[in-house]
Coordinates of C-alpha atoms and ligand atoms in Angstrom, one line a residue:
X207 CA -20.8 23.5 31.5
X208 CA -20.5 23.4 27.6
X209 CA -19.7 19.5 27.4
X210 CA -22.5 16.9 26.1
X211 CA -22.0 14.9 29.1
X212 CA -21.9 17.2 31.8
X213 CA -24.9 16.4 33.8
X214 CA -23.1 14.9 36.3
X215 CA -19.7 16.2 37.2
X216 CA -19.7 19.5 39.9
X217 CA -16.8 20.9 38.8
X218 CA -15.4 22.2 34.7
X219 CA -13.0 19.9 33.1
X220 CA -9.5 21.2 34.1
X221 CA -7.9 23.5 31.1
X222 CA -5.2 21.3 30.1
X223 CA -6.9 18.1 30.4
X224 CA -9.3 19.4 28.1
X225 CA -6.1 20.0 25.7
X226 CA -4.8 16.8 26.5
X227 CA -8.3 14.5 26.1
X228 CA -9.3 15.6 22.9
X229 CA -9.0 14.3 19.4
X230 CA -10.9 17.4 17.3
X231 CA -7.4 18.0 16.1
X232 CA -7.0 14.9 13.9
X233 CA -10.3 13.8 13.9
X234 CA -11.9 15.8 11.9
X235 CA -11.0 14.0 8.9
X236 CA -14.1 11.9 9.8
X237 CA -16.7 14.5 9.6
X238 CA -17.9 13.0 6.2
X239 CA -18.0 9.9 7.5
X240 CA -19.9 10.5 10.9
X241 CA -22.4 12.6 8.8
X242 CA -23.3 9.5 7.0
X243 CA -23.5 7.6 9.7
X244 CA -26.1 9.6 11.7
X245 CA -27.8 9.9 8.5
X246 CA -28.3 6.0 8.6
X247 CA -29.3 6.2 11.9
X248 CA -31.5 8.7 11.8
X249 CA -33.3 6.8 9.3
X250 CA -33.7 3.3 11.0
X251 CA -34.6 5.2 14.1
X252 CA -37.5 6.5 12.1
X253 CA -38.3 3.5 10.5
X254 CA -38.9 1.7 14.0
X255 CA -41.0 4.7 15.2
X256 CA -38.3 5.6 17.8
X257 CA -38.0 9.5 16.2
X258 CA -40.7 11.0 14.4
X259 CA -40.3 11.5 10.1
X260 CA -40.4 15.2 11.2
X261 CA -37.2 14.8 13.5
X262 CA -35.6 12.6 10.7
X263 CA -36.1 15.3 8.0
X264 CA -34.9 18.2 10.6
X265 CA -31.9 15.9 10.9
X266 CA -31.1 15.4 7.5
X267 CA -31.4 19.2 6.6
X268 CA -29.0 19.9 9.6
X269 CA -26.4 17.7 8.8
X270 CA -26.2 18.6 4.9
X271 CA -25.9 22.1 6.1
X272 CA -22.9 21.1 8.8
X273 CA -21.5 19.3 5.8
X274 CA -21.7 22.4 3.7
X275 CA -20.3 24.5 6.5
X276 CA -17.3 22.1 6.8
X277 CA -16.3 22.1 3.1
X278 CA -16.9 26.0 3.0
X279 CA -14.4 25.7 6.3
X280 CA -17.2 28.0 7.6
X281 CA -17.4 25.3 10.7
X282 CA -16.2 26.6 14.1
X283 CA -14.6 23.3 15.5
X284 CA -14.7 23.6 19.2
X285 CA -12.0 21.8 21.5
X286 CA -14.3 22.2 24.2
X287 CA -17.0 20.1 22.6
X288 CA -13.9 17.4 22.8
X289 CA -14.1 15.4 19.2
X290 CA -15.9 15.5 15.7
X291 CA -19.0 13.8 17.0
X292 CA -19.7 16.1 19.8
X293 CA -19.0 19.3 17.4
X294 CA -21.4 18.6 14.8
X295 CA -24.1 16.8 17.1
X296 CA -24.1 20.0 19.6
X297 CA -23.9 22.4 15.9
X298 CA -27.1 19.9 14.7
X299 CA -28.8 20.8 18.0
X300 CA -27.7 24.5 17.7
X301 CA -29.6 24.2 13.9
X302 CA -32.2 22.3 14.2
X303 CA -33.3 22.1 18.4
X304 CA -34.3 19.0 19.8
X305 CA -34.2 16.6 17.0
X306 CA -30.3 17.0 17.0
X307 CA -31.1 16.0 20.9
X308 CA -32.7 12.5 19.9
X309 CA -29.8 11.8 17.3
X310 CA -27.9 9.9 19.9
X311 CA -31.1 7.6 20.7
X312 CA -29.7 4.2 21.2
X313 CA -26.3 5.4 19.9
X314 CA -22.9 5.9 21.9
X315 CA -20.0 7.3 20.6
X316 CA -18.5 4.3 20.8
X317 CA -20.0 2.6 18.3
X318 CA -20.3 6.0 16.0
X319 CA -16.2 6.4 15.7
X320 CA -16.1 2.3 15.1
X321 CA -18.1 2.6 12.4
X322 CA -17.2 6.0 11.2
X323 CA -13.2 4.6 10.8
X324 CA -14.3 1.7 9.3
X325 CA -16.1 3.6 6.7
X326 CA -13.7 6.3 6.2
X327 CA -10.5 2.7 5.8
X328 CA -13.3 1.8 3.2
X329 CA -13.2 4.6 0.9
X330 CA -9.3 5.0 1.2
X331 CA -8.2 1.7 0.3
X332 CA -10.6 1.7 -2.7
X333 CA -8.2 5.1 -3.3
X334 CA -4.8 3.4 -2.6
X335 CA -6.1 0.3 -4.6
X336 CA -7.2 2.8 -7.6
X337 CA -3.3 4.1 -7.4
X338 CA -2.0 0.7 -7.0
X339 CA -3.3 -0.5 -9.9
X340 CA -2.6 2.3 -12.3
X341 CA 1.5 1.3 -11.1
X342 CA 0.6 -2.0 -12.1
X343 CA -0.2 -1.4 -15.7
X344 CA 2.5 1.2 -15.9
X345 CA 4.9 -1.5 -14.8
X346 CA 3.0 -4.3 -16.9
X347 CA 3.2 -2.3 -19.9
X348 CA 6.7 -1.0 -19.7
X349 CA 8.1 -4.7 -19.0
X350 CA 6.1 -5.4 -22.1
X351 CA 7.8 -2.9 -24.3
X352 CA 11.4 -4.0 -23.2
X353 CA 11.2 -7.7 -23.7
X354 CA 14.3 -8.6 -25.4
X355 CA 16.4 -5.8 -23.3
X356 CA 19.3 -7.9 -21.4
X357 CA 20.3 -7.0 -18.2
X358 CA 22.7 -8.7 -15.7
X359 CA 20.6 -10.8 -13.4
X360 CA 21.9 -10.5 -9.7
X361 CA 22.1 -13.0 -6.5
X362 CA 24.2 -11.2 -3.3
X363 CA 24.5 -8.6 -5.7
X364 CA 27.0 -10.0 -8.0
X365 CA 26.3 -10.8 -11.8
X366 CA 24.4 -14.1 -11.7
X367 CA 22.6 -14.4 -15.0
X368 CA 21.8 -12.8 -18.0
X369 CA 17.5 -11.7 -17.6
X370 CA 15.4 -9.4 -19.6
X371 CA 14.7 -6.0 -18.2
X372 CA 10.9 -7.0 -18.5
X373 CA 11.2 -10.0 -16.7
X374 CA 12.9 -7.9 -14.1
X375 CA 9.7 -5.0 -13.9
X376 CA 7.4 -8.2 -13.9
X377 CA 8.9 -9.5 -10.7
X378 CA 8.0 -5.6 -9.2
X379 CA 4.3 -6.8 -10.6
X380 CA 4.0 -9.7 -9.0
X381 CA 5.0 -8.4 -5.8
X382 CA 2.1 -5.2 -5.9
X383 CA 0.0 -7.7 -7.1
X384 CA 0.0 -10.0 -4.3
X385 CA -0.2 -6.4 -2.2
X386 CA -3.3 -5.2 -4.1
X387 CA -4.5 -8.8 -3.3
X388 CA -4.0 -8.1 0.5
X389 CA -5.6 -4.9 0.4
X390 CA -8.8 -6.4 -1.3
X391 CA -8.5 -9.0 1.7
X392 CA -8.7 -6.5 4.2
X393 CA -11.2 -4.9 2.8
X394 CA -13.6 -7.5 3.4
X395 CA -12.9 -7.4 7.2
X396 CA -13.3 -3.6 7.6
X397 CA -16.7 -3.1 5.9
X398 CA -18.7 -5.2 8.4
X399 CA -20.4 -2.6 10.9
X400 CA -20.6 -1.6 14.6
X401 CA -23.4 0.5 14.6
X402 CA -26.1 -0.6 17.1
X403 CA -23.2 -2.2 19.4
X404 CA -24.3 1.6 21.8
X405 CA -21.6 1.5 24.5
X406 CA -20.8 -1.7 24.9
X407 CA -24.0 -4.4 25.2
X408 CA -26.4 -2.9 22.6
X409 CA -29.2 -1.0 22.9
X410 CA -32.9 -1.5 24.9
X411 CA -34.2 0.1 21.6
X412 CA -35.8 -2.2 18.8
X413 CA -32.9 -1.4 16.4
X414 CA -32.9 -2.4 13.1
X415 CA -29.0 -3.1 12.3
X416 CA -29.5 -5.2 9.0
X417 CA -31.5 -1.6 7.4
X418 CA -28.6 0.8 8.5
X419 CA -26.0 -1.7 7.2
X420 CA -27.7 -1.6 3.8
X421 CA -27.9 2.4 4.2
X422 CA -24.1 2.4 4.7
X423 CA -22.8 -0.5 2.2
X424 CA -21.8 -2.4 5.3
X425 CA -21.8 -6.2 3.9
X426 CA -23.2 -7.0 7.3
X427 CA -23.6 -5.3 11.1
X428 CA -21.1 -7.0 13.5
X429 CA -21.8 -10.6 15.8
X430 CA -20.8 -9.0 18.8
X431 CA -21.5 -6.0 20.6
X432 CA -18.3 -6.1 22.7
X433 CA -16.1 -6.6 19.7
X434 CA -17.7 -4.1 17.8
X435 CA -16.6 -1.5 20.1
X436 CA -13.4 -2.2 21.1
X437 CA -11.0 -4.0 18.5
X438 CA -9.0 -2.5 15.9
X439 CA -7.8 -5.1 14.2
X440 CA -9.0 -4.3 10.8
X441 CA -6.8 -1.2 11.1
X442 CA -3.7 -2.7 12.2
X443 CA -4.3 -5.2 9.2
X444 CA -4.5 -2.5 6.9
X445 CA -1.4 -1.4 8.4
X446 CA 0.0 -4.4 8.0
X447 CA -0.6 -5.1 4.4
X448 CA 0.7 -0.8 4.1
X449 CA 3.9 -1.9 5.6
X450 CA 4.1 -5.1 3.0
X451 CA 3.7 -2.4 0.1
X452 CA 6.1 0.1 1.9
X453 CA 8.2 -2.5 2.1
X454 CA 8.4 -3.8 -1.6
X455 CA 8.2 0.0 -3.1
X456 CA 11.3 0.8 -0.6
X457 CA 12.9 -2.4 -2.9
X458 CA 11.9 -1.0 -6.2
X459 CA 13.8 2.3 -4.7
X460 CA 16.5 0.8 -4.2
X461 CA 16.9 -0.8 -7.0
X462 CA 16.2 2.8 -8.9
X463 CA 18.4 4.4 -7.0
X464 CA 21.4 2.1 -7.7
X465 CA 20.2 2.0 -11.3
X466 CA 20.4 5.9 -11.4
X467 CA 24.0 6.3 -10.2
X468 CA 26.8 7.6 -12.4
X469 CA 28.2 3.8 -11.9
X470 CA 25.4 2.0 -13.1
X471 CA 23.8 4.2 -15.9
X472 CA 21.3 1.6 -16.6
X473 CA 18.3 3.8 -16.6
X474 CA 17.6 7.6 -16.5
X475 CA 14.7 9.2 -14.6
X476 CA 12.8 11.8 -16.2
X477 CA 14.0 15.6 -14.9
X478 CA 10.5 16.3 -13.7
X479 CA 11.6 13.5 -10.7
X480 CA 14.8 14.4 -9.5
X481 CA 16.1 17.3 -7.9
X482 CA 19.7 19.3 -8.0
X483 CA 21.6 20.2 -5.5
X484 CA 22.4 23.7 -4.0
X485 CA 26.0 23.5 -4.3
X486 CA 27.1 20.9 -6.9
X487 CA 26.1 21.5 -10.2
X488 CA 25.9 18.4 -11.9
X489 CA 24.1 16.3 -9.7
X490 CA 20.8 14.9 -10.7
X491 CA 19.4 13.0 -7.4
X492 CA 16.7 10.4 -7.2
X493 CA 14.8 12.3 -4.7
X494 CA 11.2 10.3 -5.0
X495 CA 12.9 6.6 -4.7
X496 CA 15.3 8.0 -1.7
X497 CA 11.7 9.4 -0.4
X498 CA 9.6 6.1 -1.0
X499 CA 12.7 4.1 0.5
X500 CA 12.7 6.5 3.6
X501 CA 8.6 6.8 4.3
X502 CA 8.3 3.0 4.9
X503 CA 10.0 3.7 8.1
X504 CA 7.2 5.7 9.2
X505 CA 4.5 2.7 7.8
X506 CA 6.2 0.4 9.9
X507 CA 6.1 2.6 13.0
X508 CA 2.8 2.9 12.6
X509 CA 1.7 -0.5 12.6
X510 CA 3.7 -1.0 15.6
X511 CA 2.0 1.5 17.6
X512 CA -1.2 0.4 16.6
X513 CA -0.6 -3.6 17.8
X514 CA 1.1 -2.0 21.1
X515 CA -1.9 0.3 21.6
X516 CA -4.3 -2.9 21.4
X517 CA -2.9 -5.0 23.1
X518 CA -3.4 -4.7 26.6
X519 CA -7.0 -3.6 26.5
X520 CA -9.7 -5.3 28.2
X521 CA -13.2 -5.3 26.7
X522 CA -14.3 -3.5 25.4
X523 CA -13.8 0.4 24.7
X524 CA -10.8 2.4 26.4
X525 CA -10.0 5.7 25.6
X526 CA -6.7 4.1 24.5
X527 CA -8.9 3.9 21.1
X528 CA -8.7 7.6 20.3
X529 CA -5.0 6.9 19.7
X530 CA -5.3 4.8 16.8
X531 CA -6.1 7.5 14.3
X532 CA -2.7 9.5 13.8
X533 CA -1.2 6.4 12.8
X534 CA -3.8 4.9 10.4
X535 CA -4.4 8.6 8.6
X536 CA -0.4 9.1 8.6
X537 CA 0.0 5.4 6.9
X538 CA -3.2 6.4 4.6
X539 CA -1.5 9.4 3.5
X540 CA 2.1 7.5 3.2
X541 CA 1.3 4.9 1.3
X542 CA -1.4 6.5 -1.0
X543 CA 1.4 9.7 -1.8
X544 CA 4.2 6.9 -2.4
X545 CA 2.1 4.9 -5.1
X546 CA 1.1 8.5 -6.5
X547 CA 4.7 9.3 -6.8
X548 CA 5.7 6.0 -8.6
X549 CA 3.0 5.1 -10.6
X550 CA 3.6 9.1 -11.8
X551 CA 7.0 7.8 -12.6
X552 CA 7.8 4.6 -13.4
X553 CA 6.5 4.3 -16.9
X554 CA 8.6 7.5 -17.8
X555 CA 12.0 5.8 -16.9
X556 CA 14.3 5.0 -20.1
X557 CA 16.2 2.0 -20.2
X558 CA 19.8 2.2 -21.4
X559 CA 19.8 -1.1 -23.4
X560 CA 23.2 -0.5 -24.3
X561 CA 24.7 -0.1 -20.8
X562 CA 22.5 -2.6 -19.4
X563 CA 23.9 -5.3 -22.5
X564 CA 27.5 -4.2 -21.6
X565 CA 27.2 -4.7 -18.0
X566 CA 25.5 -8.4 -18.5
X567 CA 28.2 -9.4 -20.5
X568 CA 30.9 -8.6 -18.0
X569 CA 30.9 -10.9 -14.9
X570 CA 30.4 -14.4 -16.6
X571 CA 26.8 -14.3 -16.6
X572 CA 26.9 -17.2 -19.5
X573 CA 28.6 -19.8 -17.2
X574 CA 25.7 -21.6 -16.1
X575 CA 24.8 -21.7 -19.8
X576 CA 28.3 -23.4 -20.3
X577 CA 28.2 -25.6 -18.0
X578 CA 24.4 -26.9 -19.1
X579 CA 26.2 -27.6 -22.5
X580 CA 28.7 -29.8 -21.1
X581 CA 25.7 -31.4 -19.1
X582 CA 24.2 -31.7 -23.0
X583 CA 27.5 -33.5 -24.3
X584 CA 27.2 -36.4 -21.6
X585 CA 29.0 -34.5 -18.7
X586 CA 27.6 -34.9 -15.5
X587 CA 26.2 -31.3 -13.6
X588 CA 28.8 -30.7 -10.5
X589 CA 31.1 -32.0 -13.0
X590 CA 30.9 -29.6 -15.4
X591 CA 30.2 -27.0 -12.3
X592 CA 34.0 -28.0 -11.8
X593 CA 35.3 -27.5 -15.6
X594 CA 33.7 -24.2 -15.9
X595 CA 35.1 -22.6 -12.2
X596 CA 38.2 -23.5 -13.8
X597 CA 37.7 -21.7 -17.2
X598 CA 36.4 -19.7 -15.4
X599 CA 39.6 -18.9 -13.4
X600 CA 41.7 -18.6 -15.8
X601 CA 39.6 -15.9 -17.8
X602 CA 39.6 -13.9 -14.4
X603 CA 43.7 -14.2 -14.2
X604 CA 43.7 -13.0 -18.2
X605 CA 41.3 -10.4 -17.8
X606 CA 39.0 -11.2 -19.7
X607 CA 35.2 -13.0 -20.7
X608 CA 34.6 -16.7 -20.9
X609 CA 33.2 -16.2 -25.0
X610 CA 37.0 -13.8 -25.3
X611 CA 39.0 -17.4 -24.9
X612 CA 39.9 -19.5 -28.0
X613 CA 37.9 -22.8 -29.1
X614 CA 41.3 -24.4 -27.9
X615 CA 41.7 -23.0 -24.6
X616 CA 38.3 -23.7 -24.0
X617 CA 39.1 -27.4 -25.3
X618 CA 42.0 -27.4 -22.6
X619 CA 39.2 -27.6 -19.6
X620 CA 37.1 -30.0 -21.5
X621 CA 37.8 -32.0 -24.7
X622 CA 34.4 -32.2 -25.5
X623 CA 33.7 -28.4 -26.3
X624 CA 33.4 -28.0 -29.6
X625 CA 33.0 -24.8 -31.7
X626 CA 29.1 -24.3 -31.5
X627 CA 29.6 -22.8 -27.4
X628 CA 30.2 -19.5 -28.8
X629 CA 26.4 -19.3 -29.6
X630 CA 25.2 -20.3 -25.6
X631 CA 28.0 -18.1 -24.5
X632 CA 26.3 -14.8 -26.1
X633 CA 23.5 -13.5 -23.9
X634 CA 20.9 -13.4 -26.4
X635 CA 21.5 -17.4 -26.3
X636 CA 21.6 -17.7 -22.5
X637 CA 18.2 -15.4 -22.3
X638 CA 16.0 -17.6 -25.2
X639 CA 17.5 -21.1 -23.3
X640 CA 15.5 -20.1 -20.4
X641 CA 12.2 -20.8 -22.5
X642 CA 9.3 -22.0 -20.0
X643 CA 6.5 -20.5 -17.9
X644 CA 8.0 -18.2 -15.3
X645 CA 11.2 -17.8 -16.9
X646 CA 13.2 -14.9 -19.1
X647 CA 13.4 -16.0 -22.5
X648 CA 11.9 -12.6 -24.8
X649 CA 8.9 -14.8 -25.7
X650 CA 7.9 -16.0 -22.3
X651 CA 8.2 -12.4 -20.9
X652 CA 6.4 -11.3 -23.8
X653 CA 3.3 -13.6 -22.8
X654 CA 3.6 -12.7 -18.8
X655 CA 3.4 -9.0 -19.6
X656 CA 0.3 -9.5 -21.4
X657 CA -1.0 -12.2 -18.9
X658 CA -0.3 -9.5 -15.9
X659 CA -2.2 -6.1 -18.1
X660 CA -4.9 -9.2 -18.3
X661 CA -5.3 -9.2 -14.7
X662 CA -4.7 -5.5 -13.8
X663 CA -7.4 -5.2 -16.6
X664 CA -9.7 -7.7 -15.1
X665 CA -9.5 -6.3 -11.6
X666 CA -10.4 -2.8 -12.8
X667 CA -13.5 -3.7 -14.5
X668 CA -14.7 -5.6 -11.2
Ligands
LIG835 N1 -12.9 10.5 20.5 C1 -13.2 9.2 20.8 C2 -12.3 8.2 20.1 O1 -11.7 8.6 19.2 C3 -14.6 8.8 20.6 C4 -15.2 7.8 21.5 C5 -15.2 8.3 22.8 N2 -15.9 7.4 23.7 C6 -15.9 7.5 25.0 N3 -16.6 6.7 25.7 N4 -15.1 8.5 25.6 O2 -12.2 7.0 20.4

């Protein structure tokens, strides 16, 4: 009987059950992590006299050797042994003899995987967070580069109003922002620690939880022993705030990918980011936006696994647990390849100012602007709404722009225009008009780029 729990069972686990129960395929990922853990552990369980300082020190040579042997690859993982806590716990014993047997003192693995996820979700959102924020300064600092750049501004899609292509990147900023901010948030609920919860109810042991919390850079050990064990909350909410970021880089891909096209022309992405394809020769296609766009899918189907795997489960641990890794790792790995990939490539994008200009002026993006000068010459707001639909009209059925119509044509729709409209009606006009805090004018945008390096700035130095 090879397993670390056969003592009672008469009979060997069946062969494909033993394929089907275990987790050493995925789990391995948290050998680091468990190493550290038992470290701690080792060391309270000196400190309280439970092990001797001998076993502690045999324990601590064993496990920096496992960790050697597992980045060498040296380490013979064992689907036997069932998971990456019973592999390197039967290898310690195998090492270092029966001070790898009083490892588990007071321990289950129960609370070992809680606390080894936890810290593993730790390290890799300070990772995704490290990523996130270099796509924030690429975006704050290309929005502060293009300042006075006009684009069409769009509602359903259709021209709206003339904005600057750095007031456009700064709405991407606030949107990671407020998604770095969640990940920060979550962070605070995953680095509180199990350890010492044992199976369920604690341990008979006079444990020292508040010592191997400090050991581990927990901020504190958990309330609850059943909770400890058994929720997985702080993963799902990690999910969660992946699917929010997903969700807003699949936007930004979007908007790439339309930006791209032959129609649009507004930008072009460097070479180094696109790919060709095997049979026409001229295409250049936006393969990392289409891939961002596409790998949120995945994000949100983890998350929804996750909350469907939790939510049936009485206190406190089921085996259900073992399920939740695939997703969180896959959603690690998804989100932390997609901010690679963009914060690799959105400072490199050029801007065609010049087809970006000639697009905004196409599609009456000045109207608003004309009707807020009628509203300046004593007309009142739906009014003038009502004069310019009708100029408006009429330079559709002509073919042409509002500023293309004579002063008297204009004059025909309202008697009160008067020559000075052609200078709201250009879109450098329209854009400086819309001069206060949150808003596009060059000058405003050219504060909020600086305001949002500022923070990115600030949160990096924390
Ligand atoms: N491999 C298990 C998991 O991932 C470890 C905990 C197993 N605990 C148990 N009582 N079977 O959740």
């Amino acid at each position: 009987m090879s397993q670390l729990w056969g003592g009672r069972f008469a009979e060997s686990t069946d062969a494909f059950v033993q394929e089907f129960t275990t987790s050493i395929g995925f789990d391995q990922r948290l050998a680091r992590y468990d190493i550290q853990g038992s470290v701690a552990h080792a060391r309270m369980l000196a400190k309280i006299g439970v092990i001797t300082d001998q076993d502690r020190d045999d324990i601590e040579r064993g496990l920096a050797l496992i960790a050697s042997e597992i980045e060498a690859g040296s380490f013979a993982w064992s689907v036997a042994l069932e998971d990456v806590h019973m592999n390197i716990e039967a290898r310690l014993t195998e090492l270092v003899g029966d001070a790898g047997k009083r490892l588990h003192t007071g321990r289950s693995r129960n609370d070992q995987v809680a606390t080894d996820i936890r810290l593993y979700l730790r390290d890799a959102i300070a990772v995704c967070t490290a990523e996130l924020e270099r796509l924030l300064r690429g975006i704050a600092t290309l929005a502060g580069a293009h300042t006075d750049v006009v684009m069409p501004g769009f509602t359903h899609l259709q021209t709206a109003q003339p904005v600057s292509f750095g007031h456009h990147l700064l709405a991407w900023f606030e949107m990671l922002m407020r998604d770095a901010e969640r990940l920060d948030d979550c962070a605070k609920r995953v680095n509180v620690m199990p350890l010492g919860a044992a199976a369920l109810a604690g341990t008979s042991y006079p444990i020292d939880r508040a010592y191997t919390a400090e050991l581990l850079g927990f901020d504190r050990p958990a309330a609850n022993s059943l909770d400890a064990v058994s929720d997985r909350d702080f993963a799902i909410e990690f999910c969660a705030s992946a699917a929010l970021c997903m969700m807003h880089l699949s936007r930004i891909a979007e908007e790439l990918v339309n930006w791209a096209s032959t129609q649009w022309q507004f930008v072009d992405l460097p070479d180094r980011f696109c790919t060709g394809s095997s049979i026409m020769p001229q295409k250049k296609n936006p393969d990392v936006p289409e891939l961002v766009r596409g790998k949120s899918g995945r994000v949100y189907g983890a998350l929804m696994s996750l909350l469907t795997l939790m939510k049936s489960q009485p206190l406190a641990y089921n085996k259900d647990n073992q399920e939740d890794k695939e997703p969180l790792f896959d959603t690690i790995d998804t989100l932390l390849g997609s901010l690679r990939a963009f914060a690799d490539m959105i400072p490199n994008i050029q801007p065609r100012a010049d087809v970006m200009r000639e697009a905004a002026s196409k599609g009456f993006a000045t109207a608003t602007d004309l009707a807020d000068y009628l509203v300046r010459k004593g007309v009142a707001f739906r009014d003038a709404h009502e004069i310019v639909g009708s100029a408006v009209g009429y330079a559709v059925s002509q073919g042409v722009d509002l500023a293309d119509l004579e002063l008297a044509t204009l004059q025909g729709f309202g008697a009160m225009i008067e020559a000075d409209v052609f200078d709201i009606l250009t879109l450098d006009g329209a854009l400086a008009s819309r001069d206060h805090y949150g808003a596009t004018a060059p000058n405003q945008v050219a504060m909020a780029a600086k305001t949002a390096l500022e923070r990115v700035e600030r949160r990096c130095a924390r």
